[in-house]
Structure formats: structure tokens, C-alpha cells
Amino acid sequence: MFRATITNPSQKRTIRPIYAQHQATTWGGFLDPAWTKSFDILPGTVMARKSAEIFTPFTGAAGQKPFGLSALFVAPNLGIDEVTATGTNLFTVWVGDSDAVFEILAPAFDTTATWTAPTNGGQQLLTGNAQGKLTPVGATNANAIAELLDVETTDKILIRLNRFNLGAVTLGAGS
């Protein structure tokens, strides 16, 4: 259940599932109680799985791997907290395979990065920056969580989840 605060009832979700009914699912767990709330988690923020069912924002720290995209707001700067208000710290992350497609609205992605959709059939991999916002900057096969499908406007991108680590693939003989 989404809990809009009385002070901000018209806040839009910054993640919109496009192809998710059978291609993606929300994974329940808990927000890391050690997270300091030093920046906002918006729906669409890249999340890492810390242990078991504990999630924390992906910041690119050593040992972190992107796991999914936040489904909820924990945004002290916006005055929206859909997690701690429940008293349980329950948290949800969208996960899926390469068939899962989402629209991500600003400010849930790095609006300072250069966003150019591939036009030659190639992939533009995406990772999270130091605040967990989707960005093409520094994206590699090992840290990618998604790929850019389209830049619809300056405030809206279309992504496809891509948790497959191409750097870990071992080709067989004769490949």
C-alpha cells in the first residue's frame, strides 16, 4: 500500500511499470536500518541487496552490486516517507529480467548526465551513481542494472532491466 503524506498528496511515482505484469515483480524485504537518510530514495532508485532481505541504496561502494529499483519513497527532502511511518521498515524493490520495461521520471535519474539512446542497435548500460540515481556514467557489464531504451523527454527515460553480468560469461570452445 502506498501512503501519500498529507503535505504532498499529489506526488507522482517516479517509476512506472510498462511491461511488468509477467516480466517483473516486487521483492519484499526491509530497508537497512543503518542507512542515514543522507539523500532521498525515490521510486526508481537503484538498490543493493545488503544481506538476506535487507536493501540499501546502491552507491557504487566496494562490494555492492545493484539488485533492483526502489518501488517506494523514503525522501526526507520531499517530506515523504512510505517506510518508517509503518513502524516496520518494510521495503519493496522491483526486480526482473530483460523483458521488464519501466519509465523513469526525473528526478529519479541523473539529469546532469548525457542521455542519448543508442541508434545502431547497441546497448547503453545504466548503473547507479553515488545517490543511487540511474546514470550511464561509469556503467560496466559488472555494475549494470538496466539499459536505456529511449529518451522520451528530458524528464522521462525508458529502460529495460538487465541484471545479466556480461563480464562473467564464459564462452565454450568454438564460440
mmCIF file with all atom_site columns, C-alpha atoms in Angstrom:
data_model
loop_
_atom_site.group_PDB
_atom_site.id
_atom_site.type_symbol
_atom_site.label_atom_id
_atom_site.label_alt_id
_atom_site.label_comp_id
_atom_site.label_asym_id
_atom_site.label_entity_id
_atom_site.label_seq_id
_atom_site.pdbx_PDB_ins_code
_atom_site.Cartn_x
_atom_site.Cartn_y
_atom_site.Cartn_z
_atom_site.occupancy
_atom_site.B_iso_or_equiv
_atom_site.pdbx_formal_charge
_atom_site.auth_seq_id
_atom_site.auth_comp_id
_atom_site.auth_asym_id
_atom_site.auth_atom_id
_atom_site.pdbx_PDB_model_num
ATOM 1   C CA . MET A 1 1   ? 0.000  0.000   0.000   1.00 0.00 ? 1   MET A CA 1
ATOM 2   C CA . PHE A 1 2   ? 1.285  3.474   -0.881  1.00 0.00 ? 2   PHE A CA 1
ATOM 3   C CA . ARG A 1 3   ? 0.965  6.132   1.793   1.00 0.00 ? 3   ARG A CA 1
ATOM 4   C CA . ALA A 1 4   ? 0.910  9.667   0.463   1.00 0.00 ? 4   ALA A CA 1
ATOM 5   C CA . THR A 1 5   ? 1.621  12.265  3.111   1.00 0.00 ? 5   THR A CA 1
ATOM 6   C CA . ILE A 1 6   ? -0.994 14.878  3.866   1.00 0.00 ? 6   ILE A CA 1
ATOM 7   C CA . THR A 1 7   ? 1.503  17.590  2.885   1.00 0.00 ? 7   THR A CA 1
ATOM 8   C CA . ASN A 1 8   ? 2.228  16.090  -0.534  1.00 0.00 ? 8   ASN A CA 1
ATOM 9   C CA . PRO A 1 9   ? -0.762 14.001  -1.729  1.00 0.00 ? 9   PRO A CA 1
ATOM 10  C CA . SER A 1 10  ? -0.216 14.644  -5.435  1.00 0.00 ? 10  SER A CA 1
ATOM 11  C CA . GLN A 1 11  ? 3.409  13.472  -5.679  1.00 0.00 ? 11  GLN A CA 1
ATOM 12  C CA . LYS A 1 12  ? 3.850  11.336  -8.816  1.00 0.00 ? 12  LYS A CA 1
ATOM 13  C CA . ARG A 1 13  ? 5.533  7.937   -8.735  1.00 0.00 ? 13  ARG A CA 1
ATOM 14  C CA . THR A 1 14  ? 8.909  8.298   -10.421 1.00 0.00 ? 14  THR A CA 1
ATOM 15  C CA . ILE A 1 15  ? 8.809  4.711   -11.717 1.00 0.00 ? 15  ILE A CA 1
ATOM 16  C CA . ARG A 1 16  ? 6.075  3.424   -13.997 1.00 0.00 ? 16  ARG A CA 1
ATOM 17  C CA . PRO A 1 17  ? 5.943  -0.241  -14.982 1.00 0.00 ? 17  PRO A CA 1
ATOM 18  C CA . ILE A 1 18  ? 5.301  -0.575  -18.719 1.00 0.00 ? 18  ILE A CA 1
ATOM 19  C CA . TYR A 1 19  ? 5.919  -4.315  -19.189 1.00 0.00 ? 19  TYR A CA 1
ATOM 20  C CA . ALA A 1 20  ? 5.864  -5.771  -15.708 1.00 0.00 ? 20  ALA A CA 1
ATOM 21  C CA . GLN A 1 21  ? 2.780  -7.924  -15.237 1.00 0.00 ? 21  GLN A CA 1
ATOM 22  C CA . HIS A 1 22  ? 4.692  -11.124 -16.010 1.00 0.00 ? 22  HIS A CA 1
ATOM 23  C CA . GLN A 1 23  ? 8.150  -9.693  -16.650 1.00 0.00 ? 23  GLN A CA 1
ATOM 24  C CA . ALA A 1 24  ? 8.906  -8.082  -13.266 1.00 0.00 ? 24  ALA A CA 1
ATOM 25  C CA . THR A 1 25  ? 7.882  -8.433  -9.675  1.00 0.00 ? 25  THR A CA 1
ATOM 26  C CA . THR A 1 26  ? 8.286  -6.559  -6.452  1.00 0.00 ? 26  THR A CA 1
ATOM 27  C CA . TRP A 1 27  ? 10.625 -8.209  -3.957  1.00 0.00 ? 27  TRP A CA 1
ATOM 28  C CA . GLY A 1 28  ? 9.749  -7.556  -0.342  1.00 0.00 ? 28  GLY A CA 1
ATOM 29  C CA . GLY A 1 29  ? 12.283 -7.003  2.388   1.00 0.00 ? 29  GLY A CA 1
ATOM 30  C CA . PHE A 1 30  ? 13.462 -4.319  4.763   1.00 0.00 ? 30  PHE A CA 1
ATOM 31  C CA . LEU A 1 31  ? 15.292 -1.028  4.363   1.00 0.00 ? 31  LEU A CA 1
ATOM 32  C CA . ASP A 1 32  ? 18.697 -1.134  6.041   1.00 0.00 ? 32  ASP A CA 1
ATOM 33  C CA . PRO A 1 33  ? 18.210 0.448   9.484   1.00 0.00 ? 33  PRO A CA 1
ATOM 34  C CA . ALA A 1 34  ? 21.809 1.724   9.307   1.00 0.00 ? 34  ALA A CA 1
ATOM 35  C CA . TRP A 1 35  ? 21.030 3.878   6.241   1.00 0.00 ? 35  TRP A CA 1
ATOM 36  C CA . THR A 1 36  ? 21.473 7.516   7.334   1.00 0.00 ? 36  THR A CA 1
ATOM 37  C CA . LYS A 1 37  ? 18.834 9.127   5.069   1.00 0.00 ? 37  LYS A CA 1
ATOM 38  C CA . SER A 1 38  ? 21.512 11.458  3.715   1.00 0.00 ? 38  SER A CA 1
ATOM 39  C CA . PHE A 1 39  ? 19.708 11.608  0.347   1.00 0.00 ? 39  PHE A CA 1
ATOM 40  C CA . ASP A 1 40  ? 16.275 10.716  -0.995  1.00 0.00 ? 40  ASP A CA 1
ATOM 41  C CA . ILE A 1 41  ? 15.265 7.262   -2.156  1.00 0.00 ? 41  ILE A CA 1
ATOM 42  C CA . LEU A 1 42  ? 12.716 7.754   -4.921  1.00 0.00 ? 42  LEU A CA 1
ATOM 43  C CA . PRO A 1 43  ? 10.814 5.055   -6.778  1.00 0.00 ? 43  PRO A CA 1
ATOM 44  C CA . GLY A 1 44  ? 13.348 4.010   -9.438  1.00 0.00 ? 44  GLY A CA 1
ATOM 45  C CA . THR A 1 45  ? 16.437 4.477   -7.246  1.00 0.00 ? 45  THR A CA 1
ATOM 46  C CA . VAL A 1 46  ? 18.971 1.680   -7.755  1.00 0.00 ? 46  VAL A CA 1
ATOM 47  C CA . MET A 1 47  ? 19.044 -0.561  -4.690  1.00 0.00 ? 47  MET A CA 1
ATOM 48  C CA . ALA A 1 48  ? 21.590 -3.117  -3.498  1.00 0.00 ? 48  ALA A CA 1
ATOM 49  C CA . ARG A 1 49  ? 20.815 -6.237  -1.507  1.00 0.00 ? 49  ARG A CA 1
ATOM 50  C CA . LYS A 1 50  ? 22.929 -5.976  1.635   1.00 0.00 ? 50  LYS A CA 1
ATOM 51  C CA . SER A 1 51  ? 22.104 -9.371  3.109   1.00 0.00 ? 51  SER A CA 1
ATOM 52  C CA . ALA A 1 52  ? 19.151 -11.735 3.072   1.00 0.00 ? 52  ALA A CA 1
ATOM 53  C CA . GLU A 1 53  ? 16.187 -9.350  2.767   1.00 0.00 ? 53  GLU A CA 1
ATOM 54  C CA . ILE A 1 54  ? 17.944 -6.089  3.682   1.00 0.00 ? 54  ILE A CA 1
ATOM 55  C CA . PHE A 1 55  ? 18.131 -3.391  0.988   1.00 0.00 ? 55  PHE A CA 1
ATOM 56  C CA . THR A 1 56  ? 20.225 -0.241  0.867   1.00 0.00 ? 56  THR A CA 1
ATOM 57  C CA . PRO A 1 57  ? 20.718 2.371   -1.873  1.00 0.00 ? 57  PRO A CA 1
ATOM 58  C CA . PHE A 1 58  ? 23.362 1.374   -4.431  1.00 0.00 ? 58  PHE A CA 1
ATOM 59  C CA . THR A 1 59  ? 26.169 3.938   -4.236  1.00 0.00 ? 59  THR A CA 1
ATOM 60  C CA . GLY A 1 60  ? 28.925 2.068   -6.058  1.00 0.00 ? 60  GLY A CA 1
ATOM 61  C CA . ALA A 1 61  ? 30.714 1.299   -2.794  1.00 0.00 ? 61  ALA A CA 1
ATOM 62  C CA . ALA A 1 62  ? 33.141 -1.618  -2.808  1.00 0.00 ? 62  ALA A CA 1
ATOM 63  C CA . GLY A 1 63  ? 31.346 -4.943  -2.721  1.00 0.00 ? 63  GLY A CA 1
ATOM 64  C CA . GLN A 1 64  ? 27.944 -3.516  -3.650  1.00 0.00 ? 64  GLN A CA 1
ATOM 65  C CA . LYS A 1 65  ? 26.029 -4.980  -6.579  1.00 0.00 ? 65  LYS A CA 1
ATOM 66  C CA . PRO A 1 66  ? 22.842 -3.452  -7.977  1.00 0.00 ? 66  PRO A CA 1
ATOM 67  C CA . PHE A 1 67  ? 19.835 -5.660  -7.242  1.00 0.00 ? 67  PHE A CA 1
ATOM 68  C CA . GLY A 1 68  ? 16.702 -3.800  -8.328  1.00 0.00 ? 68  GLY A CA 1
ATOM 69  C CA . LEU A 1 69  ? 14.855 -0.493  -8.395  1.00 0.00 ? 69  LEU A CA 1
ATOM 70  C CA . SER A 1 70  ? 13.076 1.033   -5.415  1.00 0.00 ? 70  SER A CA 1
ATOM 71  C CA . ALA A 1 71  ? 9.284  0.898   -5.511  1.00 0.00 ? 71  ALA A CA 1
ATOM 72  C CA . LEU A 1 72  ? 8.838  3.310   -2.591  1.00 0.00 ? 72  LEU A CA 1
ATOM 73  C CA . PHE A 1 73  ? 9.657  6.816   -1.397  1.00 0.00 ? 73  PHE A CA 1
ATOM 74  C CA . VAL A 1 74  ? 11.941 7.414   1.577   1.00 0.00 ? 74  VAL A CA 1
ATOM 75  C CA . ALA A 1 75  ? 12.537 11.058  0.757   1.00 0.00 ? 75  ALA A CA 1
ATOM 76  C CA . PRO A 1 76  ? 13.214 13.303  3.753   1.00 0.00 ? 76  PRO A CA 1
ATOM 77  C CA . ASN A 1 77  ? 13.902 16.274  1.448   1.00 0.00 ? 77  ASN A CA 1
ATOM 78  C CA . LEU A 1 78  ? 10.427 15.883  -0.097  1.00 0.00 ? 78  LEU A CA 1
ATOM 79  C CA . GLY A 1 79  ? 8.764  15.104  3.222   1.00 0.00 ? 79  GLY A CA 1
ATOM 80  C CA . ILE A 1 80  ? 7.628  11.665  2.027   1.00 0.00 ? 80  ILE A CA 1
ATOM 81  C CA . ASP A 1 81  ? 8.431  8.501   3.941   1.00 0.00 ? 81  ASP A CA 1
ATOM 82  C CA . GLU A 1 82  ? 6.402  5.432   2.998   1.00 0.00 ? 82  GLU A CA 1
ATOM 83  C CA . VAL A 1 83  ? 8.584  3.089   5.037   1.00 0.00 ? 83  VAL A CA 1
ATOM 84  C CA . THR A 1 84  ? 9.329  4.220   8.566   1.00 0.00 ? 84  THR A CA 1
ATOM 85  C CA . ALA A 1 85  ? 5.779  5.525   9.013   1.00 0.00 ? 85  ALA A CA 1
ATOM 86  C CA . THR A 1 86  ? 4.634  1.888   9.098   1.00 0.00 ? 86  THR A CA 1
ATOM 87  C CA . GLY A 1 87  ? 6.898  1.179   12.070  1.00 0.00 ? 87  GLY A CA 1
ATOM 88  C CA . THR A 1 88  ? 8.229  -1.982  10.393  1.00 0.00 ? 88  THR A CA 1
ATOM 89  C CA . ASN A 1 89  ? 10.854 -0.706  7.912   1.00 0.00 ? 89  ASN A CA 1
ATOM 90  C CA . LEU A 1 90  ? 9.251  -2.893  5.219   1.00 0.00 ? 90  LEU A CA 1
ATOM 91  C CA . PHE A 1 91  ? 10.649 -2.064  1.789   1.00 0.00 ? 91  PHE A CA 1
ATOM 92  C CA . THR A 1 92  ? 9.989  -3.206  -1.781  1.00 0.00 ? 92  THR A CA 1
ATOM 93  C CA . VAL A 1 93  ? 12.315 -3.425  -4.782  1.00 0.00 ? 93  VAL A CA 1
ATOM 94  C CA . TRP A 1 94  ? 11.330 -4.060  -8.411  1.00 0.00 ? 94  TRP A CA 1
ATOM 95  C CA . VAL A 1 95  ? 13.326 -6.931  -9.962  1.00 0.00 ? 95  VAL A CA 1
ATOM 96  C CA . GLY A 1 96  ? 13.008 -8.550  -13.353 1.00 0.00 ? 96  GLY A CA 1
ATOM 97  C CA . ASP A 1 97  ? 14.697 -9.840  -16.426 1.00 0.00 ? 97  ASP A CA 1
ATOM 98  C CA . SER A 1 98  ? 15.376 -8.185  -19.764 1.00 0.00 ? 98  SER A CA 1
ATOM 99  C CA . ASP A 1 99  ? 11.644 -8.286  -20.625 1.00 0.00 ? 99  ASP A CA 1
ATOM 100 C CA . ALA A 1 100 ? 10.815 -5.837  -17.797 1.00 0.00 ? 100 ALA A CA 1
ATOM 101 C CA . VAL A 1 101 ? 10.426 -2.274  -19.085 1.00 0.00 ? 101 VAL A CA 1
ATOM 102 C CA . PHE A 1 102 ? 9.887  0.856   -16.974 1.00 0.00 ? 102 PHE A CA 1
ATOM 103 C CA . GLU A 1 103 ? 9.524  4.578   -17.456 1.00 0.00 ? 103 GLU A CA 1
ATOM 104 C CA . ILE A 1 104 ? 11.666 6.515   -15.002 1.00 0.00 ? 104 ILE A CA 1
ATOM 105 C CA . LEU A 1 105 ? 10.766 10.124  -14.302 1.00 0.00 ? 105 LEU A CA 1
ATOM 106 C CA . ALA A 1 106 ? 13.127 12.865  -13.133 1.00 0.00 ? 106 ALA A CA 1
ATOM 107 C CA . PRO A 1 107 ? 14.454 13.369  -10.521 1.00 0.00 ? 107 PRO A CA 1
ATOM 108 C CA . ALA A 1 108 ? 14.874 9.565   -10.082 1.00 0.00 ? 108 ALA A CA 1
ATOM 109 C CA . PHE A 1 109 ? 17.638 9.513   -12.713 1.00 0.00 ? 109 PHE A CA 1
ATOM 110 C CA . ASP A 1 110 ? 20.806 11.569  -13.091 1.00 0.00 ? 110 ASP A CA 1
ATOM 111 C CA . THR A 1 111 ? 19.575 14.587  -15.060 1.00 0.00 ? 111 THR A CA 1
ATOM 112 C CA . THR A 1 112 ? 23.123 16.012  -15.236 1.00 0.00 ? 112 THR A CA 1
ATOM 113 C CA . ALA A 1 113 ? 24.362 13.062  -17.332 1.00 0.00 ? 113 ALA A CA 1
ATOM 114 C CA . THR A 1 114 ? 24.260 12.987  -21.118 1.00 0.00 ? 114 THR A CA 1
ATOM 115 C CA . TRP A 1 115 ? 21.318 10.823  -22.179 1.00 0.00 ? 115 TRP A CA 1
ATOM 116 C CA . THR A 1 116 ? 21.490 9.511   -25.726 1.00 0.00 ? 116 THR A CA 1
ATOM 117 C CA . ALA A 1 117 ? 19.530 6.453   -26.773 1.00 0.00 ? 117 ALA A CA 1
ATOM 118 C CA . PRO A 1 118 ? 21.510 4.025   -28.950 1.00 0.00 ? 118 PRO A CA 1
ATOM 119 C CA . THR A 1 119 ? 20.532 4.229   -32.603 1.00 0.00 ? 119 THR A CA 1
ATOM 120 C CA . ASN A 1 120 ? 22.773 1.485   -34.010 1.00 0.00 ? 120 ASN A CA 1
ATOM 121 C CA . GLY A 1 121 ? 21.258 -1.499  -32.177 1.00 0.00 ? 121 GLY A CA 1
ATOM 122 C CA . GLY A 1 122 ? 23.835 -1.294  -29.400 1.00 0.00 ? 122 GLY A CA 1
ATOM 123 C CA . GLN A 1 123 ? 23.237 -1.097  -25.676 1.00 0.00 ? 123 GLN A CA 1
ATOM 124 C CA . GLN A 1 124 ? 23.598 1.875   -23.356 1.00 0.00 ? 124 GLN A CA 1
ATOM 125 C CA . LEU A 1 125 ? 24.072 0.247   -19.963 1.00 0.00 ? 125 LEU A CA 1
ATOM 126 C CA . LEU A 1 126 ? 22.952 2.045   -16.805 1.00 0.00 ? 126 LEU A CA 1
ATOM 127 C CA . THR A 1 127 ? 24.179 1.846   -13.232 1.00 0.00 ? 127 THR A CA 1
ATOM 128 C CA . GLY A 1 128 ? 23.577 3.931   -10.125 1.00 0.00 ? 128 GLY A CA 1
ATOM 129 C CA . ASN A 1 129 ? 25.533 6.997   -9.084  1.00 0.00 ? 129 ASN A CA 1
ATOM 130 C CA . ALA A 1 130 ? 26.554 7.871   -5.504  1.00 0.00 ? 130 ALA A CA 1
ATOM 131 C CA . GLN A 1 131 ? 22.893 8.677   -4.669  1.00 0.00 ? 131 GLN A CA 1
ATOM 132 C CA . GLY A 1 132 ? 21.526 5.577   -6.400  1.00 0.00 ? 132 GLY A CA 1
ATOM 133 C CA . LYS A 1 133 ? 20.134 7.508   -9.365  1.00 0.00 ? 133 LYS A CA 1
ATOM 134 C CA . LEU A 1 134 ? 20.247 5.757   -12.733 1.00 0.00 ? 134 LEU A CA 1
ATOM 135 C CA . THR A 1 135 ? 23.131 7.014   -14.853 1.00 0.00 ? 135 THR A CA 1
ATOM 136 C CA . PRO A 1 136 ? 25.121 5.901   -17.904 1.00 0.00 ? 136 PRO A CA 1
ATOM 137 C CA . VAL A 1 137 ? 28.280 7.345   -16.316 1.00 0.00 ? 137 VAL A CA 1
ATOM 138 C CA . GLY A 1 138 ? 30.600 4.555   -15.193 1.00 0.00 ? 138 GLY A CA 1
ATOM 139 C CA . ALA A 1 139 ? 28.260 1.744   -16.250 1.00 0.00 ? 139 ALA A CA 1
ATOM 140 C CA . THR A 1 140 ? 30.052 -1.528  -16.970 1.00 0.00 ? 140 THR A CA 1
ATOM 141 C CA . ASN A 1 141 ? 28.954 -5.101  -17.590 1.00 0.00 ? 141 ASN A CA 1
ATOM 142 C CA . ALA A 1 142 ? 29.648 -5.857  -13.923 1.00 0.00 ? 142 ALA A CA 1
ATOM 143 C CA . ASN A 1 143 ? 27.649 -2.991  -12.347 1.00 0.00 ? 143 ASN A CA 1
ATOM 144 C CA . ALA A 1 144 ? 24.773 -2.545  -14.820 1.00 0.00 ? 144 ALA A CA 1
ATOM 145 C CA . ILE A 1 145 ? 21.200 -2.788  -13.554 1.00 0.00 ? 145 ILE A CA 1
ATOM 146 C CA . ALA A 1 146 ? 19.410 -1.676  -16.718 1.00 0.00 ? 146 ALA A CA 1
ATOM 147 C CA . GLU A 1 147 ? 19.829 -0.500  -20.257 1.00 0.00 ? 147 GLU A CA 1
ATOM 148 C CA . LEU A 1 148 ? 18.485 2.641   -21.858 1.00 0.00 ? 148 LEU A CA 1
ATOM 149 C CA . LEU A 1 149 ? 15.824 2.042   -24.494 1.00 0.00 ? 149 LEU A CA 1
ATOM 150 C CA . ASP A 1 150 ? 14.709 5.599   -25.196 1.00 0.00 ? 150 ASP A CA 1
ATOM 151 C CA . VAL A 1 151 ? 14.943 9.175   -24.006 1.00 0.00 ? 151 VAL A CA 1
ATOM 152 C CA . GLU A 1 152 ? 11.298 10.207  -24.257 1.00 0.00 ? 152 GLU A CA 1
ATOM 153 C CA . THR A 1 153 ? 11.771 13.747  -22.867 1.00 0.00 ? 153 THR A CA 1
ATOM 154 C CA . THR A 1 154 ? 14.351 15.487  -20.705 1.00 0.00 ? 154 THR A CA 1
ATOM 155 C CA . ASP A 1 155 ? 12.288 14.336  -17.711 1.00 0.00 ? 155 ASP A CA 1
ATOM 156 C CA . LYS A 1 156 ? 11.433 10.782  -18.795 1.00 0.00 ? 156 LYS A CA 1
ATOM 157 C CA . ILE A 1 157 ? 13.513 7.800   -19.897 1.00 0.00 ? 157 ILE A CA 1
ATOM 158 C CA . LEU A 1 158 ? 12.503 4.280   -20.884 1.00 0.00 ? 158 LEU A CA 1
ATOM 159 C CA . ILE A 1 159 ? 14.664 1.474   -19.504 1.00 0.00 ? 159 ILE A CA 1
ATOM 160 C CA . ARG A 1 160 ? 14.829 -2.295  -19.609 1.00 0.00 ? 160 ARG A CA 1
ATOM 161 C CA . LEU A 1 161 ? 16.117 -4.199  -16.613 1.00 0.00 ? 161 LEU A CA 1
ATOM 162 C CA . ASN A 1 162 ? 19.369 -6.007  -17.342 1.00 0.00 ? 162 ASN A CA 1
ATOM 163 C CA . ARG A 1 163 ? 20.935 -7.766  -14.374 1.00 0.00 ? 163 ARG A CA 1
ATOM 164 C CA . PHE A 1 164 ? 22.908 -10.151 -16.561 1.00 0.00 ? 164 PHE A CA 1
ATOM 165 C CA . ASN A 1 165 ? 26.640 -9.708  -15.899 1.00 0.00 ? 165 ASN A CA 1
ATOM 166 C CA . LEU A 1 166 ? 28.175 -9.987  -19.366 1.00 0.00 ? 166 LEU A CA 1
ATOM 167 C CA . GLY A 1 167 ? 31.644 -9.828  -17.808 1.00 0.00 ? 167 GLY A CA 1
ATOM 168 C CA . ALA A 1 168 ? 31.003 -13.133 -16.027 1.00 0.00 ? 168 ALA A CA 1
ATOM 169 C CA . VAL A 1 169 ? 30.079 -15.087 -19.155 1.00 0.00 ? 169 VAL A CA 1
ATOM 170 C CA . THR A 1 170 ? 32.435 -17.883 -20.127 1.00 0.00 ? 170 THR A CA 1
ATOM 171 C CA . LEU A 1 171 ? 32.239 -18.929 -23.743 1.00 0.00 ? 171 LEU A CA 1
ATOM 172 C CA . GLY A 1 172 ? 32.621 -22.555 -24.695 1.00 0.00 ? 172 GLY A CA 1
ATOM 173 C CA . ALA A 1 173 ? 35.165 -23.911 -27.163 1.00 0.00 ? 173 ALA A CA 1
ATOM 174 C CA . GLY A 1 174 ? 34.494 -22.826 -30.714 1.00 0.00 ? 174 GLY A CA 1
ATOM 175 C CA . SER A 1 175 ? 32.331 -19.853 -29.668 1.00 0.00 ? 175 SER A CA 1
#
